Amino acid sequence: MSFAARIKRLASETAIYGVSSVFARLINFLLFPFYSHVFIPGEYGLVSTVFAMFIFLNVVYQYGMESAYLKFASDADHDGMGASRSRTFSTALLSLVGT
């Protein structure tokens, strides 16, 4: 596969997986007027705090697994299946123990 084809594939897959993040932020932006009219300032502050905690926990939860998977996927072409399975198992085990 040529370099240009790989870049095109990467861009299309990134767009597919990135749509959910953009969609969630768009919904949050569209709901802002509703939240500001329905909630009193103290309640809106509580909602904002909860959303901030969700963002923080999302970062902690992801734990860099996207980068680890991409590294694994790029190395899988060069190794035999035994090494790939061993890495998959050890990554899953470390993630389970670490969280």
PDB file of C-alpha atoms in Angstrom:
ATOM      1  CA  MET A   1       0.000   0.000   0.000  1.00  0.00           C
ATOM      2  CA  SER A   2       1.437   3.379  -0.961  1.00  0.00           C
ATOM      3  CA  PHE A   3       2.071   6.190   1.505  1.00  0.00           C
ATOM      4  CA  ALA A   4      -0.673   8.364   0.001  1.00  0.00           C
ATOM      5  CA  ALA A   5      -3.173   5.514   0.273  1.00  0.00           C
ATOM      6  CA  ARG A   6      -2.241   4.991   3.930  1.00  0.00           C
ATOM      7  CA  ILE A   7      -2.684   8.700   4.672  1.00  0.00           C
ATOM      8  CA  LYS A   8      -6.069   8.679   2.930  1.00  0.00           C
ATOM      9  CA  ARG A   9      -7.155   5.624   4.924  1.00  0.00           C
ATOM     10  CA  LEU A  10      -5.938   7.219   8.164  1.00  0.00           C
ATOM     11  CA  ALA A  11      -7.874  10.413   7.423  1.00  0.00           C
ATOM     12  CA  SER A  12     -11.086   8.544   6.656  1.00  0.00           C
ATOM     13  CA  GLU A  13     -10.866   6.381   9.781  1.00  0.00           C
ATOM     14  CA  THR A  14     -10.012   9.405  11.922  1.00  0.00           C
ATOM     15  CA  ALA A  15     -13.049  11.218  10.557  1.00  0.00           C
ATOM     16  CA  ILE A  16     -15.289   8.246  11.311  1.00  0.00           C
ATOM     17  CA  TYR A  17     -14.120   7.922  14.902  1.00  0.00           C
ATOM     18  CA  GLY A  18     -13.963  11.686  15.463  1.00  0.00           C
ATOM     19  CA  VAL A  19     -17.583  12.306  14.484  1.00  0.00           C
ATOM     20  CA  SER A  20     -18.868  11.139  17.883  1.00  0.00           C
ATOM     21  CA  SER A  21     -16.725  13.674  19.730  1.00  0.00           C
ATOM     22  CA  VAL A  22     -17.818  16.506  17.461  1.00  0.00           C
ATOM     23  CA  PHE A  23     -21.457  15.418  17.718  1.00  0.00           C
ATOM     24  CA  ALA A  24     -21.342  15.339  21.542  1.00  0.00           C
ATOM     25  CA  ARG A  25     -19.858  18.839  21.684  1.00  0.00           C
ATOM     26  CA  LEU A  26     -22.436  20.121  19.206  1.00  0.00           C
ATOM     27  CA  ILE A  27     -25.274  18.777  21.349  1.00  0.00           C
ATOM     28  CA  ASN A  28     -23.724  20.370  24.437  1.00  0.00           C
ATOM     29  CA  PHE A  29     -23.468  23.697  22.592  1.00  0.00           C
ATOM     30  CA  LEU A  30     -27.081  23.501  21.423  1.00  0.00           C
ATOM     31  CA  LEU A  31     -28.336  22.625  24.917  1.00  0.00           C
ATOM     32  CA  PHE A  32     -26.595  25.585  26.566  1.00  0.00           C
ATOM     33  CA  PRO A  33     -29.552  28.003  26.117  1.00  0.00           C
ATOM     34  CA  PHE A  34     -31.897  25.378  27.547  1.00  0.00           C
ATOM     35  CA  TYR A  35     -29.667  24.808  30.563  1.00  0.00           C
ATOM     36  CA  SER A  36     -29.261  28.518  31.219  1.00  0.00           C
ATOM     37  CA  HIS A  37     -33.037  29.111  31.237  1.00  0.00           C
ATOM     38  CA  VAL A  38     -34.080  26.014  33.174  1.00  0.00           C
ATOM     39  CA  PHE A  39     -31.439  25.916  35.912  1.00  0.00           C
ATOM     40  CA  ILE A  40     -30.712  28.584  38.488  1.00  0.00           C
ATOM     41  CA  PRO A  41     -27.042  29.657  38.589  1.00  0.00           C
ATOM     42  CA  GLY A  42     -26.227  27.326  41.494  1.00  0.00           C
ATOM     43  CA  GLU A  43     -27.715  24.322  39.718  1.00  0.00           C
ATOM     44  CA  TYR A  44     -25.988  25.248  36.481  1.00  0.00           C
ATOM     45  CA  GLY A  45     -22.711  25.397  38.390  1.00  0.00           C
ATOM     46  CA  LEU A  46     -23.357  21.881  39.664  1.00  0.00           C
ATOM     47  CA  VAL A  47     -24.102  20.649  36.134  1.00  0.00           C
ATOM     48  CA  SER A  48     -20.876  22.271  34.900  1.00  0.00           C
ATOM     49  CA  THR A  49     -18.911  20.589  37.688  1.00  0.00           C
ATOM     50  CA  VAL A  50     -20.381  17.199  36.796  1.00  0.00           C
ATOM     51  CA  PHE A  51     -19.489  17.709  33.119  1.00  0.00           C
ATOM     52  CA  ALA A  52     -15.947  18.715  34.106  1.00  0.00           C
ATOM     53  CA  MET A  53     -15.626  15.525  36.154  1.00  0.00           C
ATOM     54  CA  PHE A  54     -16.848  13.470  33.179  1.00  0.00           C
ATOM     55  CA  ILE A  55     -14.154  15.026  31.004  1.00  0.00           C
ATOM     56  CA  PHE A  56     -11.459  14.322  33.597  1.00  0.00           C
ATOM     57  CA  LEU A  57     -12.617  10.744  34.139  1.00  0.00           C
ATOM     58  CA  ASN A  58     -12.748  10.175  30.382  1.00  0.00           C
ATOM     59  CA  VAL A  59      -9.078  11.130  30.101  1.00  0.00           C
ATOM     60  CA  VAL A  60      -8.156   8.845  32.995  1.00  0.00           C
ATOM     61  CA  TYR A  61     -10.319   6.023  31.651  1.00  0.00           C
ATOM     62  CA  GLN A  62      -8.856   6.104  28.167  1.00  0.00           C
ATOM     63  CA  TYR A  63      -5.411   5.743  29.743  1.00  0.00           C
ATOM     64  CA  GLY A  64      -3.654   6.219  26.433  1.00  0.00           C
ATOM     65  CA  MET A  65      -5.120   3.036  25.009  1.00  0.00           C
ATOM     66  CA  GLU A  66      -5.702   4.554  21.573  1.00  0.00           C
ATOM     67  CA  SER A  67      -1.998   5.260  21.162  1.00  0.00           C
ATOM     68  CA  ALA A  68      -1.095   1.841  22.500  1.00  0.00           C
ATOM     69  CA  TYR A  69      -3.461   0.148  20.076  1.00  0.00           C
ATOM     70  CA  LEU A  70      -2.098   2.101  17.114  1.00  0.00           C
ATOM     71  CA  LYS A  71       1.438   1.129  18.101  1.00  0.00           C
ATOM     72  CA  PHE A  72       0.351  -2.496  18.433  1.00  0.00           C
ATOM     73  CA  ALA A  73      -1.424  -2.456  15.079  1.00  0.00           C
ATOM     74  CA  SER A  74       1.592  -1.011  13.278  1.00  0.00           C
ATOM     75  CA  ASP A  75       3.910  -3.602  14.819  1.00  0.00           C
ATOM     76  CA  ALA A  76       1.554  -6.512  14.120  1.00  0.00           C
ATOM     77  CA  ASP A  77       2.528  -6.534  10.444  1.00  0.00           C
ATOM     78  CA  HIS A  78       6.180  -7.174  11.319  1.00  0.00           C
ATOM     79  CA  ASP A  79       5.790  -9.875  13.978  1.00  0.00           C
ATOM     80  CA  GLY A  80       4.483 -13.390  14.024  1.00  0.00           C
ATOM     81  CA  MET A  81       1.079 -14.096  15.537  1.00  0.00           C
ATOM     82  CA  GLY A  82       2.582 -15.440  18.782  1.00  0.00           C
ATOM     83  CA  ALA A  83       4.226 -12.135  19.630  1.00  0.00           C
ATOM     84  CA  SER A  84       1.071 -10.216  18.709  1.00  0.00           C
ATOM     85  CA  ARG A  85      -1.109 -12.346  20.966  1.00  0.00           C
ATOM     86  CA  SER A  86       1.371 -12.037  23.797  1.00  0.00           C
ATOM     87  CA  ARG A  87       1.367  -8.243  23.504  1.00  0.00           C
ATOM     88  CA  THR A  88      -2.410  -8.105  23.349  1.00  0.00           C
ATOM     89  CA  PHE A  89      -2.756 -10.202  26.486  1.00  0.00           C
ATOM     90  CA  SER A  90      -0.105  -8.277  28.422  1.00  0.00           C
ATOM     91  CA  THR A  91      -1.625  -4.914  27.448  1.00  0.00           C
ATOM     92  CA  ALA A  92      -5.080  -6.032  28.526  1.00  0.00           C
ATOM     93  CA  LEU A  93      -3.711  -7.440  31.787  1.00  0.00           C
ATOM     94  CA  LEU A  94      -1.759  -4.269  32.595  1.00  0.00           C
ATOM     95  CA  SER A  95      -4.806  -2.128  31.857  1.00  0.00           C
ATOM     96  CA  LEU A  96      -6.986  -4.280  34.078  1.00  0.00           C
ATOM     97  CA  VAL A  97      -4.502  -4.257  36.952  1.00  0.00           C
ATOM     98  CA  GLY A  98      -3.724  -0.551  36.506  1.00  0.00           C
ATOM     99  CA  THR A  99      -7.334   0.527  36.740  1.00  0.00           C
TER     100      THR A  99
END
